[in-house]
């Protein structure tokens, strides 16, 4: 995580939540209480809450069903010394996904992990969200901060129209505006040219991916509906084209 004079711990935490696709999930061994850690794939709820898809046959799932307290570590995955990169340790509880959110959670996870389509409907697999109680952020020397969920999660109560239109918007962007997506990645975020595609949008920004690479483009202001999203993306594309 690059050091800068202006350090915004809330933004750094949000970026790690949105960009991370794998993390270390710590649970408590059922019946013993010993710590147990495992590697899991991660996606994000529209508000930034981590989503995991795990099998009931896995040890960590059995642990969660006995004691829902968990910790999830997400890191920046930088080259070189990994301790030089940013990371968060999120503490909270793993919860079953409510039935009214299951369709949304499923599509957001599959947008982030298309290969999961092969097993997502197996009877032993279930989606869980990790409801944070707090986060411990380590973002470099002297930049260690504890945050409450209200400091890093994205409010979505006023964004129902956007969330209902999200998948259609993603499909349209990827089918008809891949040139703009590439401009967002290369001109606004400084990434190398690649087969960039949009994998998610929420009131605070959009998520982009090319293979294993993931980027986050924050909006300069909140977006809560599909027409506001269209205007925002057009404006960002114009800004990108104007960048030398």
mmCIF file of C-alpha atoms in Angstrom:
data_model
loop_
_atom_site.group_PDB
_atom_site.id
_atom_site.type_symbol
_atom_site.label_atom_id
_atom_site.label_comp_id
_atom_site.label_asym_id
_atom_site.label_seq_id
_atom_site.Cartn_x
_atom_site.Cartn_y
_atom_site.Cartn_z
ATOM 1 C CA UNK A 1 0.000 0.000 0.000
ATOM 2 C CA UNK A 2 1.592 3.233 -1.164
ATOM 3 C CA UNK A 3 2.415 5.766 1.514
ATOM 4 C CA UNK A 4 1.038 9.266 1.036
ATOM 5 C CA UNK A 5 0.714 12.371 3.151
ATOM 6 C CA UNK A 6 -3.059 11.946 3.280
ATOM 7 C CA UNK A 7 -3.978 8.684 4.981
ATOM 8 C CA UNK A 8 -7.645 7.716 4.914
ATOM 9 C CA UNK A 9 -8.030 4.477 6.894
ATOM 10 C CA UNK A 10 -11.706 4.106 5.996
ATOM 11 C CA UNK A 11 -10.946 4.261 2.285
ATOM 12 C CA UNK A 12 -7.990 1.878 2.587
ATOM 13 C CA UNK A 13 -10.222 -0.629 4.369
ATOM 14 C CA UNK A 14 -12.976 -0.293 1.779
ATOM 15 C CA UNK A 15 -10.488 -0.873 -1.042
ATOM 16 C CA UNK A 16 -9.208 -4.072 0.539
ATOM 17 C CA UNK A 17 -12.756 -5.321 1.074
ATOM 18 C CA UNK A 18 -13.705 -4.618 -2.544
ATOM 19 C CA UNK A 19 -10.521 -5.821 -4.236
ATOM 20 C CA UNK A 20 -9.785 -8.976 -2.260
ATOM 21 C CA UNK A 21 -10.700 -12.292 -3.858
ATOM 22 C CA UNK A 22 -9.005 -14.624 -1.357
ATOM 23 C CA UNK A 23 -8.494 -14.463 2.369
ATOM 24 C CA UNK A 24 -7.507 -16.419 5.476
ATOM 25 C CA UNK A 25 -10.580 -17.418 7.477
ATOM 26 C CA UNK A 26 -10.008 -18.213 11.163
ATOM 27 C CA UNK A 27 -12.605 -20.218 13.066
ATOM 28 C CA UNK A 28 -12.758 -22.011 16.428
ATOM 29 C CA UNK A 29 -12.561 -25.801 16.396
ATOM 30 C CA UNK A 30 -15.901 -27.254 17.392
ATOM 31 C CA UNK A 31 -15.802 -28.812 20.836
ATOM 32 C CA UNK A 32 -12.231 -27.706 21.554
ATOM 33 C CA UNK A 33 -11.950 -24.003 20.833
ATOM 34 C CA UNK A 34 -8.537 -24.288 19.188
ATOM 35 C CA UNK A 35 -7.881 -21.752 16.408
ATOM 36 C CA UNK A 36 -8.234 -23.099 12.865
ATOM 37 C CA UNK A 37 -7.307 -21.162 9.717
ATOM 38 C CA UNK A 38 -8.180 -21.896 6.102
ATOM 39 C CA UNK A 39 -7.944 -20.246 2.683
ATOM 40 C CA UNK A 40 -11.260 -19.129 1.195
ATOM 41 C CA UNK A 41 -12.430 -17.265 -1.884
ATOM 42 C CA UNK A 42 -14.175 -13.985 -1.094
ATOM 43 C CA UNK A 43 -16.590 -11.636 -2.837
ATOM 44 C CA UNK A 44 -18.305 -8.525 -1.517
ATOM 45 C CA UNK A 45 -21.895 -7.613 -0.730
ATOM 46 C CA UNK A 46 -22.978 -4.219 -2.139
ATOM 47 C CA UNK A 47 -22.216 -2.678 1.258
ATOM 48 C CA UNK A 48 -18.733 -4.263 1.332
ATOM 49 C CA UNK A 49 -19.519 -7.140 3.696
ATOM 50 C CA UNK A 50 -17.439 -10.215 2.744
ATOM 51 C CA UNK A 51 -19.246 -13.173 1.154
ATOM 52 C CA UNK A 52 -17.937 -16.743 1.227
ATOM 53 C CA UNK A 53 -19.241 -19.929 -0.396
ATOM 54 C CA UNK A 54 -18.275 -22.937 1.715
ATOM 55 C CA UNK A 55 -19.112 -26.634 1.945
ATOM 56 C CA UNK A 56 -20.748 -28.231 4.966
ATOM 57 C CA UNK A 57 -18.132 -30.970 4.621
ATOM 58 C CA UNK A 58 -15.330 -28.474 5.366
ATOM 59 C CA UNK A 59 -13.901 -28.146 8.863
ATOM 60 C CA UNK A 60 -14.355 -24.375 8.887
ATOM 61 C CA UNK A 61 -18.079 -24.716 8.106
ATOM 62 C CA UNK A 62 -18.576 -27.217 10.922
ATOM 63 C CA UNK A 63 -16.769 -24.787 13.208
ATOM 64 C CA UNK A 64 -18.993 -21.890 12.146
ATOM 65 C CA UNK A 65 -22.155 -23.898 12.738
ATOM 66 C CA UNK A 66 -20.944 -24.554 16.294
ATOM 67 C CA UNK A 67 -19.617 -21.030 16.980
ATOM 68 C CA UNK A 68 -20.171 -18.253 14.457
ATOM 69 C CA UNK A 69 -17.280 -16.085 15.687
ATOM 70 C CA UNK A 70 -14.649 -15.694 12.953
ATOM 71 C CA UNK A 71 -11.765 -13.553 11.803
ATOM 72 C CA UNK A 72 -10.931 -12.891 8.156
ATOM 73 C CA UNK A 73 -7.572 -11.531 7.009
ATOM 74 C CA UNK A 74 -7.408 -9.812 3.637
ATOM 75 C CA UNK A 75 -4.136 -8.467 2.264
ATOM 76 C CA UNK A 76 -2.955 -6.350 -0.615
ATOM 77 C CA UNK A 77 -0.968 -9.170 -2.291
ATOM 78 C CA UNK A 78 1.902 -6.901 -3.320
ATOM 79 C CA UNK A 79 5.114 -8.135 -4.907
ATOM 80 C CA UNK A 80 8.170 -8.458 -2.688
ATOM 81 C CA UNK A 81 7.850 -8.477 1.098
ATOM 82 C CA UNK A 82 4.145 -9.087 1.843
ATOM 83 C CA UNK A 83 4.525 -7.325 5.188
ATOM 84 C CA UNK A 84 5.084 -4.084 3.275
ATOM 85 C CA UNK A 85 1.562 -4.262 1.874
ATOM 86 C CA UNK A 86 -1.699 -3.255 3.504
ATOM 87 C CA UNK A 87 -3.918 -5.768 5.265
ATOM 88 C CA UNK A 88 -6.993 -5.948 7.429
ATOM 89 C CA UNK A 89 -8.075 -8.383 10.118
ATOM 90 C CA UNK A 90 -11.862 -8.348 10.195
ATOM 91 C CA UNK A 91 -13.563 -9.688 13.321
ATOM 92 C CA UNK A 92 -17.197 -10.665 13.325
ATOM 93 C CA UNK A 93 -19.717 -13.459 12.947
ATOM 94 C CA UNK A 94 -20.482 -15.665 9.964
ATOM 95 C CA UNK A 95 -24.202 -15.674 9.161
ATOM 96 C CA UNK A 96 -26.370 -17.594 6.717
ATOM 97 C CA UNK A 97 -27.555 -15.394 3.880
ATOM 98 C CA UNK A 98 -31.167 -14.284 4.264
ATOM 99 C CA UNK A 99 -33.515 -15.749 1.648
ATOM 100 C CA UNK A 100 -34.404 -12.315 0.245
ATOM 101 C CA UNK A 101 -30.713 -11.612 -0.468
ATOM 102 C CA UNK A 102 -29.682 -15.019 -1.761
ATOM 103 C CA UNK A 103 -30.142 -14.247 -5.469
ATOM 104 C CA UNK A 104 -28.125 -11.030 -5.188
ATOM 105 C CA UNK A 105 -25.368 -12.653 -3.114
ATOM 106 C CA UNK A 106 -25.158 -15.588 -5.541
ATOM 107 C CA UNK A 107 -24.725 -13.405 -8.630
ATOM 108 C CA UNK A 108 -22.199 -11.104 -6.964
ATOM 109 C CA UNK A 109 -20.121 -14.085 -5.892
ATOM 110 C CA UNK A 110 -20.265 -15.658 -9.359
ATOM 111 C CA UNK A 111 -19.337 -12.335 -10.971
ATOM 112 C CA UNK A 112 -16.196 -12.370 -8.838
ATOM 113 C CA UNK A 113 -15.561 -16.138 -9.148
ATOM 114 C CA UNK A 114 -17.053 -17.461 -12.407
ATOM 115 C CA UNK A 115 -15.420 -20.882 -11.899
ATOM 116 C CA UNK A 116 -17.711 -21.447 -8.892
ATOM 117 C CA UNK A 117 -20.574 -21.969 -11.354
ATOM 118 C CA UNK A 118 -19.434 -25.618 -11.505
ATOM 119 C CA UNK A 119 -20.369 -26.325 -7.873
ATOM 120 C CA UNK A 120 -22.450 -23.412 -6.548
ATOM 121 C CA UNK A 121 -25.657 -25.464 -6.664
ATOM 122 C CA UNK A 122 -24.265 -28.533 -4.896
ATOM 123 C CA UNK A 123 -26.483 -29.267 -1.874
ATOM 124 C CA UNK A 124 -23.618 -29.139 0.615
ATOM 125 C CA UNK A 125 -22.487 -25.631 -0.400
ATOM 126 C CA UNK A 126 -23.922 -22.546 1.280
ATOM 127 C CA UNK A 127 -23.310 -18.810 1.212
ATOM 128 C CA UNK A 128 -22.321 -16.975 4.380
ATOM 129 C CA UNK A 129 -21.713 -13.288 4.992
ATOM 130 C CA UNK A 130 -19.258 -12.117 7.630
ATOM 131 C CA UNK A 131 -20.886 -9.399 9.711
ATOM 132 C CA UNK A 132 -18.063 -7.253 10.981
ATOM 133 C CA UNK A 133 -17.865 -5.999 14.538
ATOM 134 C CA UNK A 134 -14.579 -4.203 13.876
ATOM 135 C CA UNK A 135 -11.514 -4.178 11.632
ATOM 136 C CA UNK A 136 -7.827 -3.896 12.481
ATOM 137 C CA UNK A 137 -6.040 -2.143 9.601
ATOM 138 C CA UNK A 138 -2.281 -2.290 9.094
ATOM 139 C CA UNK A 139 -1.323 0.039 6.260
ATOM 140 C CA UNK A 140 2.373 0.695 6.877
ATOM 141 C CA UNK A 141 4.663 2.079 9.568
ATOM 142 C CA UNK A 142 2.671 4.094 12.084
ATOM 143 C CA UNK A 143 -0.564 3.389 10.214
ATOM 144 C CA UNK A 144 -2.360 0.882 12.394
ATOM 145 C CA UNK A 145 -6.000 1.711 13.066
ATOM 146 C CA UNK A 146 -9.071 -0.021 14.499
ATOM 147 C CA UNK A 147 -12.358 0.813 12.788
ATOM 148 C CA UNK A 148 -16.020 0.078 13.449
ATOM 149 C CA UNK A 149 -18.281 -1.130 10.614
ATOM 150 C CA UNK A 150 -19.945 2.264 10.286
ATOM 151 C CA UNK A 151 -16.537 3.633 9.231
ATOM 152 C CA UNK A 152 -15.949 1.326 6.256
ATOM 153 C CA UNK A 153 -19.214 -0.231 5.062
ATOM 154 C CA UNK A 154 -21.145 1.488 2.257
ATOM 155 C CA UNK A 155 -24.703 2.630 3.082
ATOM 156 C CA UNK A 156 -27.174 1.034 0.665
ATOM 157 C CA UNK A 157 -30.599 1.736 2.205
ATOM 158 C CA UNK A 158 -31.318 4.422 -0.416
ATOM 159 C CA UNK A 159 -29.872 2.472 -3.360
ATOM 160 C CA UNK A 160 -32.489 -0.214 -4.048
ATOM 161 C CA UNK A 161 -33.060 0.957 -7.668
ATOM 162 C CA UNK A 162 -29.335 0.688 -8.387
ATOM 163 C CA UNK A 163 -28.978 -2.748 -6.812
ATOM 164 C CA UNK A 164 -32.008 -4.066 -8.699
ATOM 165 C CA UNK A 165 -30.488 -2.832 -11.970
ATOM 166 C CA UNK A 166 -26.932 -3.915 -11.193
ATOM 167 C CA UNK A 167 -26.714 -7.143 -13.164
ATOM 168 C CA UNK A 168 -28.338 -5.631 -16.249
ATOM 169 C CA UNK A 169 -25.991 -2.667 -16.033
ATOM 170 C CA UNK A 170 -22.947 -4.958 -15.761
ATOM 171 C CA UNK A 171 -24.075 -6.996 -18.763
ATOM 172 C CA UNK A 172 -24.625 -3.833 -20.821
ATOM 173 C CA UNK A 173 -21.280 -2.331 -19.845
ATOM 174 C CA UNK A 174 -19.376 -5.503 -20.697
ATOM 175 C CA UNK A 175 -21.238 -6.102 -23.961
ATOM 176 C CA UNK A 176 -21.275 -2.580 -25.383
ATOM 177 C CA UNK A 177 -18.733 -0.445 -23.528
ATOM 178 C CA UNK A 178 -15.597 -2.527 -23.026
ATOM 179 C CA UNK A 179 -13.569 0.327 -24.528
ATOM 180 C CA UNK A 180 -14.748 2.569 -21.681
ATOM 181 C CA UNK A 181 -13.969 -0.132 -19.088
ATOM 182 C CA UNK A 182 -10.430 -0.391 -20.469
ATOM 183 C CA UNK A 183 -10.109 3.394 -20.257
ATOM 184 C CA UNK A 184 -11.226 3.373 -16.610
ATOM 185 C CA UNK A 185 -8.542 0.800 -15.835
ATOM 186 C CA UNK A 186 -5.675 2.268 -17.833
ATOM 187 C CA UNK A 187 -6.284 6.021 -17.724
ATOM 188 C CA UNK A 188 -7.973 6.531 -14.368
ATOM 189 C CA UNK A 189 -6.360 3.727 -12.367
ATOM 190 C CA UNK A 190 -2.985 3.402 -14.113
ATOM 191 C CA UNK A 191 -3.313 -0.293 -14.968
ATOM 192 C CA UNK A 192 -1.827 -2.023 -17.991
ATOM 193 C CA UNK A 193 -4.102 -2.750 -20.977
ATOM 194 C CA UNK A 194 -5.912 -6.070 -20.552
ATOM 195 C CA UNK A 195 -9.290 -7.685 -21.059
ATOM 196 C CA UNK A 196 -10.894 -5.594 -18.346
ATOM 197 C CA UNK A 197 -14.545 -6.165 -17.473
ATOM 198 C CA UNK A 198 -16.960 -4.828 -14.881
ATOM 199 C CA UNK A 199 -17.838 -7.313 -12.124
ATOM 200 C CA UNK A 200 -19.922 -5.178 -9.772
ATOM 201 C CA UNK A 201 -21.298 -1.755 -8.989
ATOM 202 C CA UNK A 202 -22.602 -0.154 -5.821
ATOM 203 C CA UNK A 203 -23.326 3.396 -4.636
ATOM 204 C CA UNK A 204 -19.632 4.134 -4.053
ATOM 205 C CA UNK A 205 -17.963 2.715 -7.184
ATOM 206 C CA UNK A 206 -17.441 -0.142 -9.625
ATOM 207 C CA UNK A 207 -15.252 -3.238 -9.526
ATOM 208 C CA UNK A 208 -13.106 -4.216 -12.520
ATOM 209 C CA UNK A 209 -11.266 -7.466 -13.221
ATOM 210 C CA UNK A 210 -8.932 -8.955 -15.809
ATOM 211 C CA UNK A 211 -8.088 -12.539 -14.960
ATOM 212 C CA UNK A 212 -6.699 -12.531 -11.418
ATOM 213 C CA UNK A 213 -6.209 -8.750 -11.390
ATOM 214 C CA UNK A 214 -8.862 -6.706 -9.588
ATOM 215 C CA UNK A 215 -9.316 -2.932 -9.489
ATOM 216 C CA UNK A 216 -11.692 -0.602 -7.723
ATOM 217 C CA UNK A 217 -12.858 2.698 -9.233
ATOM 218 C CA UNK A 218 -14.439 4.955 -6.622
ATOM 219 C CA UNK A 219 -17.099 7.414 -7.701
ATOM 220 C CA UNK A 220 -16.592 11.101 -6.819
ATOM 221 C CA UNK A 221 -20.143 11.114 -5.444
ATOM 222 C CA UNK A 222 -22.764 8.550 -4.446
ATOM 223 C CA UNK A 223 -24.952 6.894 -7.076
ATOM 224 C CA UNK A 224 -28.277 5.352 -6.074
ATOM 225 C CA UNK A 225 -30.118 4.629 -9.342
ATOM 226 C CA UNK A 226 -29.481 3.324 -12.877
ATOM 227 C CA UNK A 227 -29.786 6.697 -14.618
ATOM 228 C CA UNK A 228 -27.365 8.302 -12.156
ATOM 229 C CA UNK A 229 -25.003 5.366 -12.784
ATOM 230 C CA UNK A 230 -25.194 5.916 -16.541
ATOM 231 C CA UNK A 231 -24.386 9.611 -16.156
ATOM 232 C CA UNK A 232 -21.507 8.829 -13.806
ATOM 233 C CA UNK A 233 -19.959 6.268 -16.153
ATOM 234 C CA UNK A 234 -20.294 8.572 -19.156
ATOM 235 C CA UNK A 235 -18.611 11.355 -17.218
ATOM 236 C CA UNK A 236 -15.783 9.068 -16.090
ATOM 237 C CA UNK A 237 -15.272 7.851 -19.656
ATOM 238 C CA UNK A 238 -15.010 11.443 -20.870
ATOM 239 C CA UNK A 239 -12.531 12.195 -18.101
ATOM 240 C CA UNK A 240 -10.471 9.147 -19.077
ATOM 241 C CA UNK A 241 -10.441 10.097 -22.775
ATOM 242 C CA UNK A 242 -9.259 13.575 -21.858
ATOM 243 C CA UNK A 243 -6.309 12.110 -19.916
ATOM 244 C CA UNK A 244 -3.111 12.283 -21.912
#
